[in-house]
Amino acid sequence: MFALDPSSTQHAASAPTPVPALAPAPAAPRLLARAGQLSQPTAPIPPDTSNEDVHRLFSEQPLLETLAVVADDRPLGLINRQRFMEQYARPFARDVFGRRSCLVFTDTAPMVVAAGLPIDQLVQQALASGSRVLKDGFITVEEGRYAGIGTGHALMAAMSNIEADKTRQLMASIDYASLIQRSHLVESDRVLASQLADHGLLWEPRDVVGGDAYFFRATPQGLLGCMFDCTGHGVPGAFMTLIALSFLEQAVAPAGLGTGTGTGTAIDPGALLGQMNRYIKRVLQQRTRDAQPAWGAPAAPADGLPAEKTSSDGLDAALFLQSPCGTQLRFASARLDLLVAPPGVQEAAQVQIHAGDKLGIGYATTPDDAAWSTQVLEVAPGSLLMVATDGVIDQLGGPRQIAHGRKRLARFLHEQQDRPAAQACAEFRQAFAQWQGTQRRRDDVSLLVWRNQALQS
C-alpha cells in the first residue's frame, strides 16, 4: 500500500506496508492566559495634564497609541491618539483647549479589567463592548490600582492564537483518529494482497478520516470481503466504521456470532448482514418501538431500557465470499451494486450489474428482523469485478455537472476489461479526478476492482 495523499490510499496486489506512525507535532506556542499578559506598564498622566502636553507626548512618541489618565493610582480614562489628534487639529481647538485639562478629550468609560482575568473572559467582554475596545484598548488593574494598557492589536492577536490553538488541537485529534482507523485496515490490506493476485483498491476519505472502510479475511470457504459506506463522513463516519469493523472481527473469530464461518456450515453473506443490522441497532440504541401514547408522548419502555434515540445512523454494505477456485461468488448487499465484466464483452450494456437490496443496515427505520438476500453467482474465469460506494456514483462533475452514475462506471469497467485490475484502478482514479474537475468532493470514495482467479494459498 502506498499513500497518494494524506487521506488517500490505493494499492495493488503487492505486500502492504505498515501504516506509518505519526510524526511528533511541532511544539505549540505558549498561549497568553491572563489579561495582564497583554498589557504594557505604559506611564500614565494625571488629570491636570494640559491638552498641549498631551499633544507634545503624542508628537514625540509616534508609536504611542493610547494614554491612560490616572489619579491616585485609580484609572480615570483613556485618550486615543488618532481621535485626539483629529480633534486638536480643528480650527481654534489649540487656542480654546490647549491649556485646559486633558479630561476634555478623555474617554471616561473605558474597559477596565483585572490583570488576572482569563483571556477567554476578556475576549467576551471586549466583544460585548463593541469595536471601541479594539480601537482604544483597555486598562488593567491590580486590586483596583492602575497596572497598564492593553492594545486592541494585542487582544486580536490573543484571539487569533486561541482559535489557532483550538484548530491545532482538533487537527491533532483527527490525525490520531486517522492513525487508529488506518490501523484497523492493515490486516485487510495484507489479506487482500495475499489472496487476490490481480486487484486494485482505492480508498479516499473526503476528509482526513471517513465513513468508508473495507474488511477482508481468508476463511476455509474462500475470501470473505466487505466494502461499506457509513452514515456521514469525517469523524462521525469514522466512528461508525469502527463499530462495523468490530462486528466483522467478531463474526469471523472462531467463537464468533454464529455466522457459520467454520468448515461445517456455509457462510451466508445475507445472514451476516442481518446480524450486522441487529448488532448496530443494539450498539447505537436504535430500536424501533411501535407503541406510542395517543397524546404523542414517547411510550415508556417496557423492558426498562432507555428510550431510543432520535438519531438514525447506519451503513450501506456489499459483502461477498469468493470460492477458492474463483468461479463462484456468494454476494449480498445493502444498496451497493456489484458490476461484472465477463471476458470478451463487446459493449458496456453487457456488463452485469447485480443490484443490492434497497434496505440500509442499522438504521432506526430498518426492522430488527430485516433480511438480505444472498445471490449465488457463477462467474466466468477472468471476469473483471467492481464494487464502488456511493461517493463514486453521486459525485457531480463532467461538462454538464451531473452525477457520475452507474452507467458511466459500467462503461469504464468494459473499457478496462483486458487490463490488470491494479492498472484499471489507477486509471479510474485519474479519470474520476478529471470528472470531478472543480466540483467539491461530496463524499468519501472507495472502489474495489479484482479479477476472479483462484485464490492464492
XYZ file of C-alpha atoms in Angstrom:
457
model
C 0.000 0.000 0.000
C 1.342 3.437 -0.787
C -0.098 6.770 0.251
C -1.205 9.073 -2.551
C -2.043 11.946 -0.269
C -2.757 12.327 3.452
C -6.279 10.929 3.082
C -5.951 8.617 0.092
C -4.868 5.005 -0.286
C -4.531 2.935 -3.409
C -2.802 -0.390 -3.599
C -2.413 -3.295 -5.948
C -1.550 -6.947 -5.494
C 1.655 -6.405 -3.548
C 2.605 -6.757 0.092
C 1.192 -3.794 2.025
C 3.481 -1.657 4.099
C 2.600 -0.841 7.701
C 0.715 2.337 8.432
C 3.389 4.924 9.321
C 3.440 6.321 12.807
C 2.505 9.949 13.161
C 5.427 12.350 13.358
C 5.614 14.368 16.588
C 3.570 17.518 16.281
C 5.529 20.795 16.372
C 5.548 22.448 19.754
C 2.655 24.857 20.103
C 3.498 28.435 21.053
C 2.899 29.349 24.672
C -0.527 30.958 24.910
C -1.143 34.074 26.958
C -3.609 33.168 29.674
C -4.367 36.410 31.549
C -5.303 39.974 30.658
C -2.246 41.347 32.413
C -0.007 39.474 29.989
C -1.469 41.548 27.143
C -0.916 44.901 28.814
C 2.163 47.122 28.994
C 3.016 49.294 32.029
C 2.678 52.477 29.991
C 3.349 55.612 32.051
C 0.030 57.347 32.841
C -0.658 61.066 33.064
C -2.528 62.896 35.824
C -5.884 64.544 35.079
C -4.435 68.082 35.353
C -2.164 67.451 32.364
C -2.908 70.066 29.693
C -4.009 69.125 26.211
C -0.905 70.871 24.867
C 1.236 68.496 26.925
C -0.738 65.548 25.589
C -0.165 66.822 22.047
C 3.560 67.057 22.762
C 3.695 63.495 24.125
C 1.951 62.086 21.061
C 4.194 64.123 18.749
C 7.392 62.977 20.455
C 6.312 59.324 20.624
C 4.804 58.332 17.256
C 4.254 54.726 18.391
C 2.218 55.774 21.411
C -1.389 54.880 20.598
C -3.140 55.444 23.923
C -2.585 57.339 27.149
C -4.093 56.396 30.489
C -5.321 59.188 32.771
C -4.782 58.141 36.383
C -5.338 59.869 39.741
C -4.046 58.309 42.980
C -3.334 55.035 41.074
C -7.008 54.855 40.062
C -7.721 54.874 36.307
C -9.979 57.700 35.129
C -9.979 57.057 31.382
C -8.097 56.680 28.105
C -7.034 59.162 25.427
C -6.931 57.689 21.921
C -4.114 59.154 19.815
C -5.971 59.297 16.499
C -9.127 60.765 17.938
C -7.226 63.358 19.987
C -5.023 64.498 17.107
C -8.010 64.867 14.762
C -9.978 66.961 17.249
C -6.974 69.024 18.336
C -6.174 69.860 14.707
C -9.517 71.552 14.168
C -9.566 75.347 13.769
C -9.076 77.225 17.065
C -9.013 73.933 19.068
C -5.463 74.634 20.235
C -6.353 78.136 21.371
C -9.529 77.012 23.143
C -8.368 73.732 24.716
C -4.561 73.941 24.813
C -4.274 74.900 28.478
C -7.347 73.030 29.686
C -7.304 69.644 31.415
C -6.834 66.561 29.248
C -10.125 65.235 30.623
C -11.790 67.212 27.812
C -10.623 64.595 25.307
C -10.610 61.597 27.690
C -12.908 58.593 27.322
C -14.043 58.304 30.927
C -15.742 54.934 30.421
C -13.020 52.645 29.081
C -12.987 48.890 29.588
C -11.168 48.226 32.880
C -10.365 44.625 33.799
C -8.386 42.829 36.473
C -4.907 41.780 35.375
C -5.737 38.199 36.372
C -8.841 37.969 34.170
C -8.636 34.884 31.894
C -8.202 35.706 28.236
C -11.416 33.978 27.154
C -13.441 36.146 29.550
C -11.550 39.224 28.366
C -12.492 38.389 24.794
C -16.154 38.009 25.759
C -16.181 41.392 27.477
C -14.399 43.021 24.541
C -16.913 41.629 22.072
C -19.775 42.849 24.262
C -18.225 46.344 24.301
C -18.158 46.576 20.514
C -15.376 47.796 18.250
C -14.360 50.614 20.606
C -12.093 48.307 22.628
C -10.245 47.201 19.500
C -9.516 50.864 18.701
C -8.814 52.275 22.170
C -7.576 49.228 24.046
C -8.293 48.519 27.712
C -6.871 49.214 31.160
C -5.669 46.504 33.517
C -5.701 46.918 37.278
C -4.349 45.015 40.252
C -6.511 45.371 43.325
C -8.056 48.418 41.707
C -4.719 50.152 41.054
C -3.573 51.016 37.552
C -1.272 48.329 36.099
C -1.055 49.022 32.372
C -2.729 49.356 28.982
C -3.617 46.550 26.616
C -3.983 47.410 22.953
C -6.636 46.261 20.553
C -3.895 44.730 18.409
C -2.666 42.602 21.324
C -6.234 41.490 22.024
C -6.817 40.494 18.394
C -3.509 38.584 18.366
C -4.549 36.707 21.513
C -7.940 35.867 19.992
C -6.205 34.603 16.850
C -3.801 32.467 18.890
C -6.653 30.956 20.890
C -8.511 29.973 17.733
C -5.309 28.652 16.159
C -4.637 26.545 19.242
C -8.156 25.116 19.168
C -7.705 24.250 15.496
C -4.296 22.724 16.205
C -5.721 20.519 18.953
C -8.645 19.494 16.780
C -6.416 18.578 13.831
C -4.052 16.647 16.111
C -7.027 14.642 17.386
C -8.269 13.989 13.845
C -4.781 12.943 12.709
C -4.605 10.477 15.575
C -8.098 9.238 14.729
C -6.832 8.631 11.187
C -3.998 6.516 12.562
C -6.491 4.457 14.569
C -8.793 3.997 11.576
C -5.943 3.004 9.255
C -4.594 0.546 11.807
C -7.902 -1.331 11.592
C -7.405 -1.744 7.835
C -3.840 -3.093 7.861
C -4.830 -6.758 8.229
C -7.366 -6.409 5.412
C -4.642 -4.952 3.181
C -2.403 -7.915 3.967
C -5.141 -10.491 3.319
C -6.198 -8.842 0.067
C -2.622 -8.762 -1.218
C -2.012 -12.386 -0.247
C -5.279 -13.788 -1.620
C -6.041 -11.892 -4.843
C -3.229 -11.859 -7.377
C -4.931 -9.223 -9.524
C -6.750 -6.470 -7.658
C -6.831 -2.727 -7.139
C -8.298 -0.869 -4.169
C -8.998 2.855 -3.980
C -9.853 4.367 -0.595
C -10.114 8.154 -0.368
C -11.806 9.691 2.680
C -13.211 13.097 1.823
C -11.599 14.407 4.997
C -8.645 13.063 6.974
C -10.857 10.260 8.280
C -14.029 8.980 6.692
C -17.089 6.787 6.774
C -15.951 4.306 4.102
C -13.970 1.212 5.039
C -13.288 -2.353 3.955
C -12.710 -5.763 5.509
C -11.087 -8.881 4.056
C -10.360 -12.209 5.741
C -9.332 -15.624 4.466
C -11.640 -18.428 5.572
C -11.670 -22.165 4.819
C -14.541 -21.473 2.401
C -12.784 -18.703 0.490
C -12.128 -14.975 0.681
C -14.669 -13.019 2.735
C -14.787 -9.373 1.664
C -16.873 -6.378 2.644
C -16.948 -2.817 1.284
C -19.140 -0.453 3.280
C -20.183 3.177 3.448
C -21.359 4.505 6.816
C -23.594 7.467 7.564
C -21.726 10.732 7.186
C -18.040 11.326 6.694
C -15.233 12.798 8.754
C -15.058 11.866 12.429
C -18.705 10.689 12.839
C -18.353 8.413 9.829
C -15.032 7.074 11.127
C -16.654 6.143 14.456
C -19.294 4.212 12.548
C -16.645 2.286 10.590
C -15.041 1.143 13.844
C -18.379 -0.220 15.038
C -18.871 -2.129 11.770
C -15.283 -3.412 11.754
C -15.683 -4.556 15.351
C -18.701 -6.635 14.358
C -16.919 -8.195 11.387
C -13.889 -9.068 13.505
C -16.127 -10.869 15.985
C -18.076 -12.559 13.214
C -15.038 -14.268 11.677
C -13.490 -15.211 15.032
C -13.553 -18.938 15.926
C -16.118 -18.199 18.630
C -17.890 -15.538 16.617
C -21.544 -14.575 16.418
C -22.713 -17.857 14.950
C -22.233 -16.735 11.368
C -21.107 -20.097 10.146
C -17.534 -19.235 9.260
C -16.252 -22.699 10.006
C -15.867 -25.528 7.536
C -19.059 -27.289 8.563
C -21.618 -24.564 7.786
C -21.717 -22.498 4.615
C -21.105 -18.799 5.137
C -24.224 -16.859 4.226
C -23.403 -13.203 3.396
C -27.079 -12.220 3.602
C -27.431 -13.678 7.088
C -24.218 -11.919 8.089
C -25.684 -8.563 7.004
C -28.796 -9.324 9.036
C -26.701 -9.935 12.133
C -24.726 -6.755 11.458
C -28.021 -4.863 11.316
C -29.092 -6.138 14.726
C -25.639 -5.502 16.186
C -25.504 -1.871 15.065
C -29.068 -1.155 16.177
C -28.244 -2.604 19.584
C -24.922 -0.743 19.964
C -26.461 2.603 18.891
C -29.724 2.005 20.781
C -31.716 2.452 17.566
C -34.531 0.101 18.436
C -37.924 0.697 16.874
C -40.881 0.978 19.232
C -44.352 0.903 17.792
C -46.367 1.700 20.883
C -46.974 5.439 21.344
C -49.483 7.111 23.663
C -52.425 8.732 21.924
C -51.336 12.195 23.039
C -47.989 11.870 21.312
C -45.527 11.494 24.193
C -42.883 8.759 23.898
C -44.006 5.405 25.163
C -42.464 4.194 28.396
C -40.042 1.347 27.589
C -41.484 -1.925 28.763
C -38.062 -3.546 29.174
C -36.700 -0.852 31.460
C -34.098 0.255 28.905
C -33.641 3.912 27.962
C -35.894 5.189 25.212
C -34.459 5.013 21.699
C -32.519 7.969 20.337
C -33.822 10.238 17.646
C -30.705 9.623 15.522
C -30.745 7.135 12.687
C -27.273 6.026 11.679
C -26.279 3.018 9.648
C -24.438 1.927 6.550
C -24.580 0.529 3.037
C -22.508 -2.599 2.507
C -21.553 -5.160 -0.111
C -20.388 -8.466 1.348
C -19.130 -11.402 -0.704
C -17.498 -14.779 -0.350
C -15.335 -15.809 -3.297
C -14.696 -19.522 -3.571
C -11.090 -20.779 -3.544
C -11.334 -21.665 -7.249
C -12.641 -18.183 -8.006
C -15.615 -19.177 -10.143
C -18.373 -18.839 -7.544
C -19.310 -15.720 -5.657
C -21.839 -15.596 -2.849
C -22.960 -11.959 -2.763
C -25.283 -9.939 -0.528
C -25.647 -6.197 -0.445
C -27.412 -3.302 1.176
C -27.722 -0.635 -1.537
C -24.317 -1.209 -3.170
C -24.018 -2.829 -6.601
C -21.644 -5.464 -7.944
C -20.500 -4.941 -11.534
C -19.153 -7.909 -13.524
C -17.493 -7.677 -16.945
C -17.155 -11.247 -18.308
C -14.255 -11.877 -20.702
C -14.900 -10.716 -24.225
C -17.914 -8.469 -23.635
C -18.460 -6.343 -26.730
C -20.245 -3.346 -25.225
C -20.887 -1.683 -21.907
C -24.520 -2.795 -21.925
C -23.286 -6.376 -21.469
C -21.632 -5.546 -18.163
C -23.711 -7.276 -15.496
C -24.996 -5.106 -12.638
C -26.117 -7.110 -9.605
C -28.097 -4.621 -7.553
C -28.099 -4.698 -3.786
C -31.224 -4.827 -1.657
C -32.794 -1.421 -1.022
C -32.739 -1.577 2.782
C -29.872 0.056 4.703
C -28.197 -1.606 7.679
C -28.638 -0.489 11.285
C -30.941 2.482 10.720
C -33.743 3.186 13.187
C -36.264 2.593 10.393
C -34.748 -0.774 9.450
C -36.608 -3.617 11.224
C -34.628 -5.768 13.637
C -35.579 -8.870 11.668
C -34.760 -7.376 8.238
C -33.236 -9.899 5.831
C -30.868 -9.513 2.904
C -30.809 -11.999 0.072
C -27.704 -13.933 -0.901
C -27.056 -14.223 -4.631
C -25.012 -17.238 -5.705
C -23.204 -16.159 -8.869
C -21.258 -18.363 -11.248
C -18.591 -16.036 -12.601
C -16.636 -16.842 -15.765
C -12.884 -17.167 -15.114
C -11.029 -13.966 -15.920
C -14.022 -11.669 -15.341
C -13.339 -8.198 -14.010
C -15.465 -7.274 -10.974
C -16.058 -3.961 -9.250
C -17.773 -2.627 -6.123
C -17.958 1.128 -5.501
C -19.519 3.223 -2.739
C -21.993 5.984 -3.481
C -19.245 8.597 -3.213
C -18.380 7.469 -6.745
C -21.946 7.206 -8.014
C -23.173 10.542 -6.655
C -20.167 12.751 -7.402
C -21.063 15.717 -9.593
C -18.802 16.560 -12.497
C -18.280 16.441 -16.238
C -19.283 19.133 -18.738
C -22.915 19.066 -17.618
C -22.161 18.954 -13.873
C -24.248 15.833 -13.288
C -23.818 12.753 -11.095
C -21.295 10.153 -12.223
C -23.843 7.335 -12.140
C -23.648 3.558 -12.609
C -23.773 3.502 -16.403
C -20.575 5.521 -16.665
C -18.988 3.125 -14.171
C -20.095 0.132 -16.266
C -18.693 1.746 -19.383
C -15.360 2.277 -17.666
C -15.252 -1.359 -16.499
C -15.934 -2.508 -20.062
C -13.085 -0.358 -21.376
C -10.684 -1.754 -18.778
C -11.646 -5.435 -19.010
C -8.363 -6.534 -20.617
C -6.101 -4.558 -18.302
C -4.775 -5.652 -14.911
C -7.117 -4.673 -12.102
C -4.440 -2.561 -10.427
C -3.941 -0.568 -13.626
C -7.707 -0.196 -14.057
C -7.949 1.172 -10.519
C -5.183 3.691 -11.194
C -6.856 4.713 -14.460
C -10.146 5.189 -12.637
C -8.571 7.416 -10.016
C -7.213 9.695 -12.714
C -10.428 9.667 -14.753
C -12.538 10.319 -11.655
C -10.393 13.333 -10.702
C -10.880 14.706 -14.221
C -14.617 14.067 -13.974
C -14.824 15.898 -10.639
C -12.931 18.891 -12.006
C -13.523 21.947 -9.853
C -16.506 20.411 -8.073
C -16.180 19.865 -4.338
C -15.812 16.239 -3.259
C -19.232 15.262 -1.965
C -18.429 12.096 -0.039
C -15.796 9.506 0.760
C -14.775 7.432 -2.250
C -13.978 3.712 -2.195
C -13.677 1.262 -5.072
C -12.508 -2.353 -5.357
C -11.610 -3.907 -8.708
C -10.496 -7.525 -8.958
C -10.069 -10.383 -11.387
C -11.767 -13.605 -10.343
C -8.990 -16.125 -10.262
C -8.135 -18.991 -7.986
C -7.180 -17.624 -4.579
C -3.517 -17.695 -3.702
C -2.647 -20.090 -0.925
